[in-house]
Amino acid sequence: GQQLNQSPQSMFIQEGEDVSMNCTSSSIFNTWLWYKQDPGEGPVLLIALYKAGELTSNGRLTAQFGITRKDSFLNISASIPSDVGIYFCAGLGRAGANSKLTFGKGITLSVRP
Amino acid sequence: EPEVTQTPSHQVTQMGQEVILRCVPISNHLYFYWYRQILGQKVEFLVSFYNNEISEKSEIFDDQFSVERPDGSNFTLKIRSTKLEDSAMYFCASSRTGTYGYTFGSGTRLTVV
């Protein structure tokens, strides 16, 4: 089946630093989504990417949809303590009725004050 | 901001008992989903539902699972005879078009004892 690869499993950064996270796949996805999950909560959508090559920003977050449609990255600039959480990439292969999301295993981000 | 609402937030049940997890999707959304996340693992697709029928289901979604949209607002997941390995967070999600506005609820933590 389709799989998304995220590594490393954990990242530790200092407050104020920038951080970049990659997500790769052996399969093509038509939509890439980045979610953040806090403990005991559901995934919250950060950025959605709908076109290959698209670069989208949302405040301190920037994400890009790779040209090959097999990868994406998420950048967080000037990190703050509330950026702590698990960051998941998710791919959507088909739109419409069969639009299931395939999730990566997530990267746990820790921010040292 | 519209939300997907899930109840209860926690459910403890004895092995072999039936449970029903409830969700109220966003009101103008047409596509509905259930996902599951075992503690410490990635979010996994269970089932998608559109036009009052299941459009896709995963291998996890066996005969013990069923979904229903009993009225215009609720979307339920039933597990007929729970097993210990059904213990997980269960997330409901809805989407307007199957691509856009893919929003998750806060989840129900199911513990089977």
mmCIF file with all atom_site columns, C-alpha atoms in Angstrom:
data_model
loop_
_atom_site.group_PDB
_atom_site.id
_atom_site.type_symbol
_atom_site.label_atom_id
_atom_site.label_alt_id
_atom_site.label_comp_id
_atom_site.label_asym_id
_atom_site.label_entity_id
_atom_site.label_seq_id
_atom_site.pdbx_PDB_ins_code
_atom_site.Cartn_x
_atom_site.Cartn_y
_atom_site.Cartn_z
_atom_site.occupancy
_atom_site.B_iso_or_equiv
_atom_site.pdbx_formal_charge
_atom_site.auth_seq_id
_atom_site.auth_comp_id
_atom_site.auth_asym_id
_atom_site.auth_atom_id
_atom_site.pdbx_PDB_model_num
ATOM 1   C CA . GLY A 1 1   ? 0.000   0.000  0.000  1.00 0.00 ? 1   GLY A CA 1
ATOM 2   C CA . GLN A 1 2   ? 0.921   3.647  -0.139 1.00 0.00 ? 2   GLN A CA 1
ATOM 3   C CA . GLN A 1 3   ? 3.326   4.826  2.545  1.00 0.00 ? 3   GLN A CA 1
ATOM 4   C CA . LEU A 1 4   ? 4.691   8.176  3.579  1.00 0.00 ? 4   LEU A CA 1
ATOM 5   C CA . ASN A 1 5   ? 8.112   8.396  5.171  1.00 0.00 ? 5   ASN A CA 1
ATOM 6   C CA . GLN A 1 6   ? 8.961   10.970 7.785  1.00 0.00 ? 6   GLN A CA 1
ATOM 7   C CA . SER A 1 7   ? 12.265  11.102 9.599  1.00 0.00 ? 7   SER A CA 1
ATOM 8   C CA . PRO A 1 8   ? 13.725  11.573 12.060 1.00 0.00 ? 8   PRO A CA 1
ATOM 9   C CA . GLN A 1 9   ? 11.151  10.438 14.597 1.00 0.00 ? 9   GLN A CA 1
ATOM 10  C CA . SER A 1 10  ? 12.068  13.322 16.963 1.00 0.00 ? 10  SER A CA 1
ATOM 11  C CA . MET A 1 11  ? 13.646  16.746 16.574 1.00 0.00 ? 11  MET A CA 1
ATOM 12  C CA . PHE A 1 12  ? 14.966  19.024 19.285 1.00 0.00 ? 12  PHE A CA 1
ATOM 13  C CA . ILE A 1 13  ? 15.527  22.709 18.594 1.00 0.00 ? 13  ILE A CA 1
ATOM 14  C CA . GLN A 1 14  ? 16.146  25.928 20.504 1.00 0.00 ? 14  GLN A CA 1
ATOM 15  C CA . GLU A 1 15  ? 13.449  28.560 20.681 1.00 0.00 ? 15  GLU A CA 1
ATOM 16  C CA . GLY A 1 16  ? 13.913  31.018 17.839 1.00 0.00 ? 16  GLY A CA 1
ATOM 17  C CA . GLU A 1 17  ? 15.511  28.502 15.483 1.00 0.00 ? 17  GLU A CA 1
ATOM 18  C CA . ASP A 1 18  ? 14.085  27.458 12.140 1.00 0.00 ? 18  ASP A CA 1
ATOM 19  C CA . VAL A 1 19  ? 13.281  23.805 11.450 1.00 0.00 ? 19  VAL A CA 1
ATOM 20  C CA . SER A 1 20  ? 12.544  21.884 8.287  1.00 0.00 ? 20  SER A CA 1
ATOM 21  C CA . MET A 1 21  ? 10.688  18.559 7.980  1.00 0.00 ? 21  MET A CA 1
ATOM 22  C CA . ASN A 1 22  ? 10.538  16.333 4.943  1.00 0.00 ? 22  ASN A CA 1
ATOM 23  C CA . CYS A 1 23  ? 8.013   13.795 3.804  1.00 0.00 ? 23  CYS A CA 1
ATOM 24  C CA . THR A 1 24  ? 8.632   11.369 0.952  1.00 0.00 ? 24  THR A CA 1
ATOM 25  C CA . SER A 1 25  ? 6.657   8.682  -0.792 1.00 0.00 ? 25  SER A CA 1
ATOM 26  C CA . SER A 1 26  ? 7.190   6.051  -3.444 1.00 0.00 ? 26  SER A CA 1
ATOM 27  C CA . SER A 1 27  ? 3.686   6.829  -4.755 1.00 0.00 ? 27  SER A CA 1
ATOM 28  C CA . ILE A 1 28  ? 2.256   9.977  -6.282 1.00 0.00 ? 28  ILE A CA 1
ATOM 29  C CA . PHE A 1 29  ? -0.207  12.009 -4.255 1.00 0.00 ? 29  PHE A CA 1
ATOM 30  C CA . ASN A 1 30  ? -2.412  14.707 -5.732 1.00 0.00 ? 30  ASN A CA 1
ATOM 31  C CA . THR A 1 31  ? -2.786  16.650 -2.508 1.00 0.00 ? 31  THR A CA 1
ATOM 32  C CA . TRP A 1 32  ? -0.388  16.999 0.406  1.00 0.00 ? 32  TRP A CA 1
ATOM 33  C CA . LEU A 1 33  ? -1.498  18.092 3.836  1.00 0.00 ? 33  LEU A CA 1
ATOM 34  C CA . TRP A 1 34  ? 0.477   18.952 6.949  1.00 0.00 ? 34  TRP A CA 1
ATOM 35  C CA . TYR A 1 35  ? -1.166  18.445 10.348 1.00 0.00 ? 35  TYR A CA 1
ATOM 36  C CA . LYS A 1 36  ? -0.100  19.172 13.927 1.00 0.00 ? 36  LYS A CA 1
ATOM 37  C CA . GLN A 1 37  ? -1.325  17.031 16.780 1.00 0.00 ? 37  GLN A CA 1
ATOM 38  C CA . ASP A 1 38  ? -1.199  18.003 20.434 1.00 0.00 ? 38  ASP A CA 1
ATOM 39  C CA . PRO A 1 39  ? -1.487  15.281 23.115 1.00 0.00 ? 39  PRO A CA 1
ATOM 40  C CA . GLY A 1 40  ? -5.040  13.929 23.380 1.00 0.00 ? 40  GLY A CA 1
ATOM 41  C CA . GLU A 1 41  ? -6.280  16.015 20.469 1.00 0.00 ? 41  GLU A CA 1
ATOM 42  C CA . GLY A 1 42  ? -7.124  15.380 16.850 1.00 0.00 ? 42  GLY A CA 1
ATOM 43  C CA . PRO A 1 43  ? -4.875  16.434 13.965 1.00 0.00 ? 43  PRO A CA 1
ATOM 44  C CA . VAL A 1 44  ? -5.234  20.116 13.121 1.00 0.00 ? 44  VAL A CA 1
ATOM 45  C CA . LEU A 1 45  ? -4.635  21.150 9.531  1.00 0.00 ? 45  LEU A CA 1
ATOM 46  C CA . LEU A 1 46  ? -1.691  23.534 9.104  1.00 0.00 ? 46  LEU A CA 1
ATOM 47  C CA . ILE A 1 47  ? -1.244  23.788 5.363  1.00 0.00 ? 47  ILE A CA 1
ATOM 48  C CA . ALA A 1 48  ? -2.823  22.119 2.327  1.00 0.00 ? 48  ALA A CA 1
ATOM 49  C CA . LEU A 1 49  ? -1.034  21.857 -1.024 1.00 0.00 ? 49  LEU A CA 1
ATOM 50  C CA . TYR A 1 50  ? -3.032  21.106 -4.151 1.00 0.00 ? 50  TYR A CA 1
ATOM 51  C CA . LYS A 1 51  ? -0.641  21.595 -7.086 1.00 0.00 ? 51  LYS A CA 1
ATOM 52  C CA . ALA A 1 52  ? 2.800   20.179 -7.830 1.00 0.00 ? 52  ALA A CA 1
ATOM 53  C CA . GLY A 1 53  ? 5.429   22.843 -7.210 1.00 0.00 ? 53  GLY A CA 1
ATOM 54  C CA . GLU A 1 54  ? 3.089   24.913 -5.061 1.00 0.00 ? 54  GLU A CA 1
ATOM 55  C CA . LEU A 1 55  ? 4.698   26.884 -2.244 1.00 0.00 ? 55  LEU A CA 1
ATOM 56  C CA . THR A 1 56  ? 2.304   28.041 0.448  1.00 0.00 ? 56  THR A CA 1
ATOM 57  C CA . SER A 1 57  ? 2.780   30.009 3.645  1.00 0.00 ? 57  SER A CA 1
ATOM 58  C CA . ASN A 1 58  ? 0.675   30.288 6.774  1.00 0.00 ? 58  ASN A CA 1
ATOM 59  C CA . GLY A 1 59  ? 2.295   32.703 9.209  1.00 0.00 ? 59  GLY A CA 1
ATOM 60  C CA . ARG A 1 60  ? 5.641   31.241 10.273 1.00 0.00 ? 60  ARG A CA 1
ATOM 61  C CA . LEU A 1 61  ? 4.939   28.023 8.355  1.00 0.00 ? 61  LEU A CA 1
ATOM 62  C CA . THR A 1 62  ? 5.914   27.387 4.755  1.00 0.00 ? 62  THR A CA 1
ATOM 63  C CA . ALA A 1 63  ? 5.282   24.185 2.852  1.00 0.00 ? 63  ALA A CA 1
ATOM 64  C CA . GLN A 1 64  ? 6.027   23.029 -0.666 1.00 0.00 ? 64  GLN A CA 1
ATOM 65  C CA . PHE A 1 65  ? 4.517   20.328 -2.847 1.00 0.00 ? 65  PHE A CA 1
ATOM 66  C CA . GLY A 1 66  ? 7.323   18.610 -4.750 1.00 0.00 ? 66  GLY A CA 1
ATOM 67  C CA . ILE A 1 67  ? 7.385   18.702 -8.527 1.00 0.00 ? 67  ILE A CA 1
ATOM 68  C CA . THR A 1 68  ? 7.400   14.907 -8.736 1.00 0.00 ? 68  THR A CA 1
ATOM 69  C CA . ARG A 1 69  ? 4.317   14.796 -6.431 1.00 0.00 ? 69  ARG A CA 1
ATOM 70  C CA . LYS A 1 70  ? 6.221   12.309 -4.279 1.00 0.00 ? 70  LYS A CA 1
ATOM 71  C CA . ASP A 1 71  ? 7.493   14.647 -1.595 1.00 0.00 ? 71  ASP A CA 1
ATOM 72  C CA . SER A 1 72  ? 6.786   17.730 0.462  1.00 0.00 ? 72  SER A CA 1
ATOM 73  C CA . PHE A 1 73  ? 8.539   19.783 3.104  1.00 0.00 ? 73  PHE A CA 1
ATOM 74  C CA . LEU A 1 74  ? 7.353   21.952 5.952  1.00 0.00 ? 74  LEU A CA 1
ATOM 75  C CA . ASN A 1 75  ? 9.435   24.806 7.361  1.00 0.00 ? 75  ASN A CA 1
ATOM 76  C CA . ILE A 1 76  ? 8.775   26.474 10.690 1.00 0.00 ? 76  ILE A CA 1
ATOM 77  C CA . SER A 1 77  ? 10.623  29.739 11.181 1.00 0.00 ? 77  SER A CA 1
ATOM 78  C CA . ALA A 1 78  ? 11.479  31.434 14.480 1.00 0.00 ? 78  ALA A CA 1
ATOM 79  C CA . SER A 1 79  ? 10.140  28.565 16.576 1.00 0.00 ? 79  SER A CA 1
ATOM 80  C CA . ILE A 1 80  ? 8.253   29.246 19.816 1.00 0.00 ? 80  ILE A CA 1
ATOM 81  C CA . PRO A 1 81  ? 7.402   26.901 22.715 1.00 0.00 ? 81  PRO A CA 1
ATOM 82  C CA . SER A 1 82  ? 3.835   26.314 21.478 1.00 0.00 ? 82  SER A CA 1
ATOM 83  C CA . ASP A 1 83  ? 5.231   24.743 18.296 1.00 0.00 ? 83  ASP A CA 1
ATOM 84  C CA . VAL A 1 84  ? 5.836   21.630 20.388 1.00 0.00 ? 84  VAL A CA 1
ATOM 85  C CA . GLY A 1 85  ? 3.794   18.696 19.105 1.00 0.00 ? 85  GLY A CA 1
ATOM 86  C CA . ILE A 1 86  ? 3.684   15.938 16.525 1.00 0.00 ? 86  ILE A CA 1
ATOM 87  C CA . TYR A 1 87  ? 3.785   16.981 12.876 1.00 0.00 ? 87  TYR A CA 1
ATOM 88  C CA . PHE A 1 88  ? 2.212   14.622 10.379 1.00 0.00 ? 88  PHE A CA 1
ATOM 89  C CA . CYS A 1 89  ? 2.300   14.774 6.624  1.00 0.00 ? 89  CYS A CA 1
ATOM 90  C CA . ALA A 1 90  ? -0.653  13.209 4.838  1.00 0.00 ? 90  ALA A CA 1
ATOM 91  C CA . GLY A 1 91  ? -1.265  12.449 1.195  1.00 0.00 ? 91  GLY A CA 1
ATOM 92  C CA . LEU A 1 92  ? -4.495  12.303 -0.715 1.00 0.00 ? 92  LEU A CA 1
ATOM 93  C CA . GLY A 1 93  ? -4.344  10.123 -3.805 1.00 0.00 ? 93  GLY A CA 1
ATOM 94  C CA . ARG A 1 94  ? -7.788  10.685 -5.208 1.00 0.00 ? 94  ARG A CA 1
ATOM 95  C CA . ALA A 1 95  ? -10.411 13.320 -4.717 1.00 0.00 ? 95  ALA A CA 1
ATOM 96  C CA . GLY A 1 96  ? -14.088 12.675 -4.228 1.00 0.00 ? 96  GLY A CA 1
ATOM 97  C CA . ALA A 1 97  ? -15.689 9.586  -2.781 1.00 0.00 ? 97  ALA A CA 1
ATOM 98  C CA . ASN A 1 98  ? -12.514 7.572  -2.237 1.00 0.00 ? 98  ASN A CA 1
ATOM 99  C CA . SER A 1 99  ? -10.531 10.387 -0.706 1.00 0.00 ? 99  SER A CA 1
ATOM 100 C CA . LYS A 1 100 ? -8.736  8.627  2.130  1.00 0.00 ? 100 LYS A CA 1
ATOM 101 C CA . LEU A 1 101 ? -5.680  10.189 3.691  1.00 0.00 ? 101 LEU A CA 1
ATOM 102 C CA . THR A 1 102 ? -2.446  8.265  4.093  1.00 0.00 ? 102 THR A CA 1
ATOM 103 C CA . PHE A 1 103 ? -0.466  9.550  7.060  1.00 0.00 ? 103 PHE A CA 1
ATOM 104 C CA . GLY A 1 104 ? 3.230   9.476  7.816  1.00 0.00 ? 104 GLY A CA 1
ATOM 105 C CA . LYS A 1 105 ? 4.386   8.304  11.245 1.00 0.00 ? 105 LYS A CA 1
ATOM 106 C CA . GLY A 1 106 ? 4.931   11.858 12.407 1.00 0.00 ? 106 GLY A CA 1
ATOM 107 C CA . ILE A 1 107 ? 7.838   13.869 13.786 1.00 0.00 ? 107 ILE A CA 1
ATOM 108 C CA . THR A 1 108 ? 7.769   14.895 17.446 1.00 0.00 ? 108 THR A CA 1
ATOM 109 C CA . LEU A 1 109 ? 9.125   18.419 17.781 1.00 0.00 ? 109 LEU A CA 1
ATOM 110 C CA . SER A 1 110 ? 10.551  19.669 21.059 1.00 0.00 ? 110 SER A CA 1
ATOM 111 C CA . VAL A 1 111 ? 11.445  23.346 21.515 1.00 0.00 ? 111 VAL A CA 1
ATOM 112 C CA . ARG A 1 112 ? 13.848  24.314 24.289 1.00 0.00 ? 112 ARG A CA 1
ATOM 113 C CA . PRO A 1 113 ? 13.178  27.777 25.768 1.00 0.00 ? 113 PRO A CA 1
ATOM 114 C CA . GLU B 2 1   ? -14.724 28.225 12.747 1.00 0.00 ? 1   GLU B CA 1
ATOM 115 C CA . PRO B 2 2   ? -16.872 25.144 12.032 1.00 0.00 ? 2   PRO B CA 1
ATOM 116 C CA . GLU B 2 3   ? -15.878 22.023 13.955 1.00 0.00 ? 3   GLU B CA 1
ATOM 117 C CA . VAL B 2 4   ? -16.302 18.280 13.812 1.00 0.00 ? 4   VAL B CA 1
ATOM 118 C CA . THR B 2 5   ? -17.699 17.227 17.188 1.00 0.00 ? 5   THR B CA 1
ATOM 119 C CA . GLN B 2 6   ? -17.132 13.799 18.687 1.00 0.00 ? 6   GLN B CA 1
ATOM 120 C CA . THR B 2 7   ? -18.730 12.192 21.726 1.00 0.00 ? 7   THR B CA 1
ATOM 121 C CA . PRO B 2 8   ? -17.842 10.794 24.146 1.00 0.00 ? 8   PRO B CA 1
ATOM 122 C CA . SER B 2 9   ? -14.260 11.995 24.588 1.00 0.00 ? 9   SER B CA 1
ATOM 123 C CA . HIS B 2 10  ? -13.425 8.848  26.563 1.00 0.00 ? 10  HIS B CA 1
ATOM 124 C CA . GLN B 2 11  ? -15.101 5.452  26.569 1.00 0.00 ? 11  GLN B CA 1
ATOM 125 C CA . VAL B 2 12  ? -14.136 2.437  28.630 1.00 0.00 ? 12  VAL B CA 1
ATOM 126 C CA . THR B 2 13  ? -15.804 -0.837 27.724 1.00 0.00 ? 13  THR B CA 1
ATOM 127 C CA . GLN B 2 14  ? -15.467 -4.490 28.540 1.00 0.00 ? 14  GLN B CA 1
ATOM 128 C CA . MET B 2 15  ? -14.175 -6.886 25.911 1.00 0.00 ? 15  MET B CA 1
ATOM 129 C CA . GLY B 2 16  ? -17.040 -8.320 23.893 1.00 0.00 ? 16  GLY B CA 1
ATOM 130 C CA . GLN B 2 17  ? -19.332 -5.353 24.446 1.00 0.00 ? 17  GLN B CA 1
ATOM 131 C CA . GLU B 2 18  ? -20.725 -3.192 21.666 1.00 0.00 ? 18  GLU B CA 1
ATOM 132 C CA . VAL B 2 19  ? -19.750 0.479  21.475 1.00 0.00 ? 19  VAL B CA 1
ATOM 133 C CA . ILE B 2 20  ? -21.066 3.332  19.390 1.00 0.00 ? 20  ILE B CA 1
ATOM 134 C CA . LEU B 2 21  ? -18.886 6.345  18.759 1.00 0.00 ? 21  LEU B CA 1
ATOM 135 C CA . ARG B 2 22  ? -20.696 9.467  17.661 1.00 0.00 ? 22  ARG B CA 1
ATOM 136 C CA . CYS B 2 23  ? -19.702 12.324 15.397 1.00 0.00 ? 23  CYS B CA 1
ATOM 137 C CA . VAL B 2 24  ? -21.370 15.478 14.142 1.00 0.00 ? 24  VAL B CA 1
ATOM 138 C CA . PRO B 2 25  ? -19.585 16.501 10.936 1.00 0.00 ? 25  PRO B CA 1
ATOM 139 C CA . ILE B 2 26  ? -19.448 20.063 9.657  1.00 0.00 ? 26  ILE B CA 1
ATOM 140 C CA . SER B 2 27  ? -22.911 20.890 8.379  1.00 0.00 ? 27  SER B CA 1
ATOM 141 C CA . ASN B 2 28  ? -22.240 21.515 4.678  1.00 0.00 ? 28  ASN B CA 1
ATOM 142 C CA . HIS B 2 29  ? -19.764 18.672 4.285  1.00 0.00 ? 29  HIS B CA 1
ATOM 143 C CA . LEU B 2 30  ? -20.658 15.686 2.139  1.00 0.00 ? 30  LEU B CA 1
ATOM 144 C CA . TYR B 2 31  ? -17.811 13.222 2.778  1.00 0.00 ? 31  TYR B CA 1
ATOM 145 C CA . PHE B 2 32  ? -17.316 11.518 6.118  1.00 0.00 ? 32  PHE B CA 1
ATOM 146 C CA . TYR B 2 33  ? -14.523 9.381  7.482  1.00 0.00 ? 33  TYR B CA 1
ATOM 147 C CA . TRP B 2 34  ? -13.356 7.394  10.459 1.00 0.00 ? 34  TRP B CA 1
ATOM 148 C CA . TYR B 2 35  ? -9.674  7.023  11.303 1.00 0.00 ? 35  TYR B CA 1
ATOM 149 C CA . ARG B 2 36  ? -7.951  5.284  14.175 1.00 0.00 ? 36  ARG B CA 1
ATOM 150 C CA . GLN B 2 37  ? -4.691  5.949  16.014 1.00 0.00 ? 37  GLN B CA 1
ATOM 151 C CA . ILE B 2 38  ? -3.230  3.342  18.322 1.00 0.00 ? 38  ILE B CA 1
ATOM 152 C CA . LEU B 2 39  ? -1.175  4.974  21.079 1.00 0.00 ? 39  LEU B CA 1
ATOM 153 C CA . GLY B 2 40  ? 2.159   6.207  19.751 1.00 0.00 ? 40  GLY B CA 1
ATOM 154 C CA . GLN B 2 41  ? 1.441   5.192  16.172 1.00 0.00 ? 41  GLN B CA 1
ATOM 155 C CA . LYS B 2 42  ? 0.300   6.929  13.013 1.00 0.00 ? 42  LYS B CA 1
ATOM 156 C CA . VAL B 2 43  ? -3.257  7.761  12.089 1.00 0.00 ? 43  VAL B CA 1
ATOM 157 C CA . GLU B 2 44  ? -4.842  4.988  9.975  1.00 0.00 ? 44  GLU B CA 1
ATOM 158 C CA . PHE B 2 45  ? -7.811  5.151  7.633  1.00 0.00 ? 45  PHE B CA 1
ATOM 159 C CA . LEU B 2 46  ? -10.816 2.994  8.505  1.00 0.00 ? 46  LEU B CA 1
ATOM 160 C CA . VAL B 2 47  ? -13.691 3.971  6.249  1.00 0.00 ? 47  VAL B CA 1
ATOM 161 C CA . SER B 2 48  ? -15.084 6.698  4.001  1.00 0.00 ? 48  SER B CA 1
ATOM 162 C CA . PHE B 2 49  ? -18.787 7.407  3.522  1.00 0.00 ? 49  PHE B CA 1
ATOM 163 C CA . TYR B 2 50  ? -20.523 9.397  0.840  1.00 0.00 ? 50  TYR B CA 1
ATOM 164 C CA . ASN B 2 51  ? -24.044 9.596  -0.491 1.00 0.00 ? 51  ASN B CA 1
ATOM 165 C CA . ASN B 2 52  ? -25.305 7.328  2.316  1.00 0.00 ? 52  ASN B CA 1
ATOM 166 C CA . GLU B 2 53  ? -22.995 4.463  1.574  1.00 0.00 ? 53  GLU B CA 1
ATOM 167 C CA . ILE B 2 54  ? -19.489 3.271  2.272  1.00 0.00 ? 54  ILE B CA 1
ATOM 168 C CA . SER B 2 55  ? -17.182 4.305  -0.561 1.00 0.00 ? 55  SER B CA 1
ATOM 169 C CA . GLU B 2 56  ? -13.999 2.672  0.697  1.00 0.00 ? 56  GLU B CA 1
ATOM 170 C CA . LYS B 2 57  ? -12.849 0.708  3.706  1.00 0.00 ? 57  LYS B CA 1
ATOM 171 C CA . SER B 2 58  ? -9.506  -0.565 4.929  1.00 0.00 ? 58  SER B CA 1
ATOM 172 C CA . GLU B 2 59  ? -8.511  -4.057 6.023  1.00 0.00 ? 59  GLU B CA 1
ATOM 173 C CA . ILE B 2 60  ? -8.986  -2.940 9.627  1.00 0.00 ? 60  ILE B CA 1
ATOM 174 C CA . PHE B 2 61  ? -12.685 -2.290 8.985  1.00 0.00 ? 61  PHE B CA 1
ATOM 175 C CA . ASP B 2 62  ? -13.898 -5.883 9.241  1.00 0.00 ? 62  ASP B CA 1
ATOM 176 C CA . ASP B 2 63  ? -17.376 -7.295 9.919  1.00 0.00 ? 63  ASP B CA 1
ATOM 177 C CA . GLN B 2 64  ? -17.237 -6.097 13.519 1.00 0.00 ? 64  GLN B CA 1
ATOM 178 C CA . PHE B 2 65  ? -17.352 -2.486 12.348 1.00 0.00 ? 65  PHE B CA 1
ATOM 179 C CA . SER B 2 66  ? -20.249 -0.586 10.829 1.00 0.00 ? 66  SER B CA 1
ATOM 180 C CA . VAL B 2 67  ? -21.070 3.040  10.121 1.00 0.00 ? 67  VAL B CA 1
ATOM 181 C CA . GLU B 2 68  ? -24.350 4.839  9.882  1.00 0.00 ? 68  GLU B CA 1
ATOM 182 C CA . ARG B 2 69  ? -25.718 8.284  9.202  1.00 0.00 ? 69  ARG B CA 1
ATOM 183 C CA . PRO B 2 70  ? -29.013 7.929  11.051 1.00 0.00 ? 70  PRO B CA 1
ATOM 184 C CA . ASP B 2 71  ? -30.174 11.491 10.419 1.00 0.00 ? 71  ASP B CA 1
ATOM 185 C CA . GLY B 2 72  ? -28.982 14.643 8.707  1.00 0.00 ? 72  GLY B CA 1
ATOM 186 C CA . SER B 2 73  ? -26.353 15.517 11.281 1.00 0.00 ? 73  SER B CA 1
ATOM 187 C CA . ASN B 2 74  ? -24.865 12.462 13.024 1.00 0.00 ? 74  ASN B CA 1
ATOM 188 C CA . PHE B 2 75  ? -22.341 9.927  11.750 1.00 0.00 ? 75  PHE B CA 1
ATOM 189 C CA . THR B 2 76  ? -21.666 6.905  13.939 1.00 0.00 ? 76  THR B CA 1
ATOM 190 C CA . LEU B 2 77  ? -19.113 4.112  14.151 1.00 0.00 ? 77  LEU B CA 1
ATOM 191 C CA . LYS B 2 78  ? -20.255 0.885  15.808 1.00 0.00 ? 78  LYS B CA 1
ATOM 192 C CA . ILE B 2 79  ? -17.951 -1.863 16.981 1.00 0.00 ? 79  ILE B CA 1
ATOM 193 C CA . ARG B 2 80  ? -20.100 -4.934 17.592 1.00 0.00 ? 80  ARG B CA 1
ATOM 194 C CA . SER B 2 81  ? -17.920 -7.016 19.874 1.00 0.00 ? 81  SER B CA 1
ATOM 195 C CA . THR B 2 82  ? -14.883 -5.105 21.073 1.00 0.00 ? 82  THR B CA 1
ATOM 196 C CA . LYS B 2 83  ? -11.451 -6.679 21.383 1.00 0.00 ? 83  LYS B CA 1
ATOM 197 C CA . LEU B 2 84  ? -8.498  -5.515 23.449 1.00 0.00 ? 84  LEU B CA 1
ATOM 198 C CA . GLU B 2 85  ? -6.701  -4.452 20.264 1.00 0.00 ? 85  GLU B CA 1
ATOM 199 C CA . ASP B 2 86  ? -9.544  -2.061 19.414 1.00 0.00 ? 86  ASP B CA 1
ATOM 200 C CA . SER B 2 87  ? -8.201  0.252  22.130 1.00 0.00 ? 87  SER B CA 1
ATOM 201 C CA . ALA B 2 88  ? -7.197  3.440  20.308 1.00 0.00 ? 88  ALA B CA 1
ATOM 202 C CA . MET B 2 89  ? -8.145  7.029  19.572 1.00 0.00 ? 89  MET B CA 1
ATOM 203 C CA . TYR B 2 90  ? -10.890 7.128  16.963 1.00 0.00 ? 90  TYR B CA 1
ATOM 204 C CA . PHE B 2 91  ? -11.126 10.254 14.858 1.00 0.00 ? 91  PHE B CA 1
ATOM 205 C CA . CYS B 2 92  ? -14.029 11.333 12.742 1.00 0.00 ? 92  CYS B CA 1
ATOM 206 C CA . ALA B 2 93  ? -13.343 13.660 9.815  1.00 0.00 ? 93  ALA B CA 1
ATOM 207 C CA . SER B 2 94  ? -15.432 15.380 7.203  1.00 0.00 ? 94  SER B CA 1
ATOM 208 C CA . SER B 2 95  ? -14.727 17.155 3.958  1.00 0.00 ? 95  SER B CA 1
ATOM 209 C CA . ARG B 2 96  ? -16.723 19.424 1.720  1.00 0.00 ? 96  ARG B CA 1
ATOM 210 C CA . THR B 2 97  ? -15.547 18.008 -1.605 1.00 0.00 ? 97  THR B CA 1
ATOM 211 C CA . GLY B 2 98  ? -13.410 15.030 -0.694 1.00 0.00 ? 98  GLY B CA 1
ATOM 212 C CA . THR B 2 99  ? -10.341 17.241 -1.034 1.00 0.00 ? 99  THR B CA 1
ATOM 213 C CA . TYR B 2 100 ? -10.975 20.640 0.470  1.00 0.00 ? 100 TYR B CA 1
ATOM 214 C CA . GLY B 2 101 ? -11.659 21.396 4.099  1.00 0.00 ? 101 GLY B CA 1
ATOM 215 C CA . TYR B 2 102 ? -10.657 17.966 5.397  1.00 0.00 ? 102 TYR B CA 1
ATOM 216 C CA . THR B 2 103 ? -11.281 18.530 9.119  1.00 0.00 ? 103 THR B CA 1
ATOM 217 C CA . PHE B 2 104 ? -10.782 16.167 12.040 1.00 0.00 ? 104 PHE B CA 1
ATOM 218 C CA . GLY B 2 105 ? -12.615 15.986 15.342 1.00 0.00 ? 105 GLY B CA 1
ATOM 219 C CA . SER B 2 106 ? -10.821 15.831 18.696 1.00 0.00 ? 106 SER B CA 1
ATOM 220 C CA . GLY B 2 107 ? -11.311 12.086 18.909 1.00 0.00 ? 107 GLY B CA 1
ATOM 221 C CA . THR B 2 108 ? -12.774 9.478  21.227 1.00 0.00 ? 108 THR B CA 1
ATOM 222 C CA . ARG B 2 109 ? -10.321 7.515  23.327 1.00 0.00 ? 109 ARG B CA 1
ATOM 223 C CA . LEU B 2 110 ? -11.638 3.946  23.467 1.00 0.00 ? 110 LEU B CA 1
ATOM 224 C CA . THR B 2 111 ? -10.211 1.653  26.109 1.00 0.00 ? 111 THR B CA 1
ATOM 225 C CA . VAL B 2 112 ? -11.228 -2.003 26.025 1.00 0.00 ? 112 VAL B CA 1
ATOM 226 C CA . VAL B 2 113 ? -10.585 -3.879 29.262 1.00 0.00 ? 113 VAL B CA 1
#
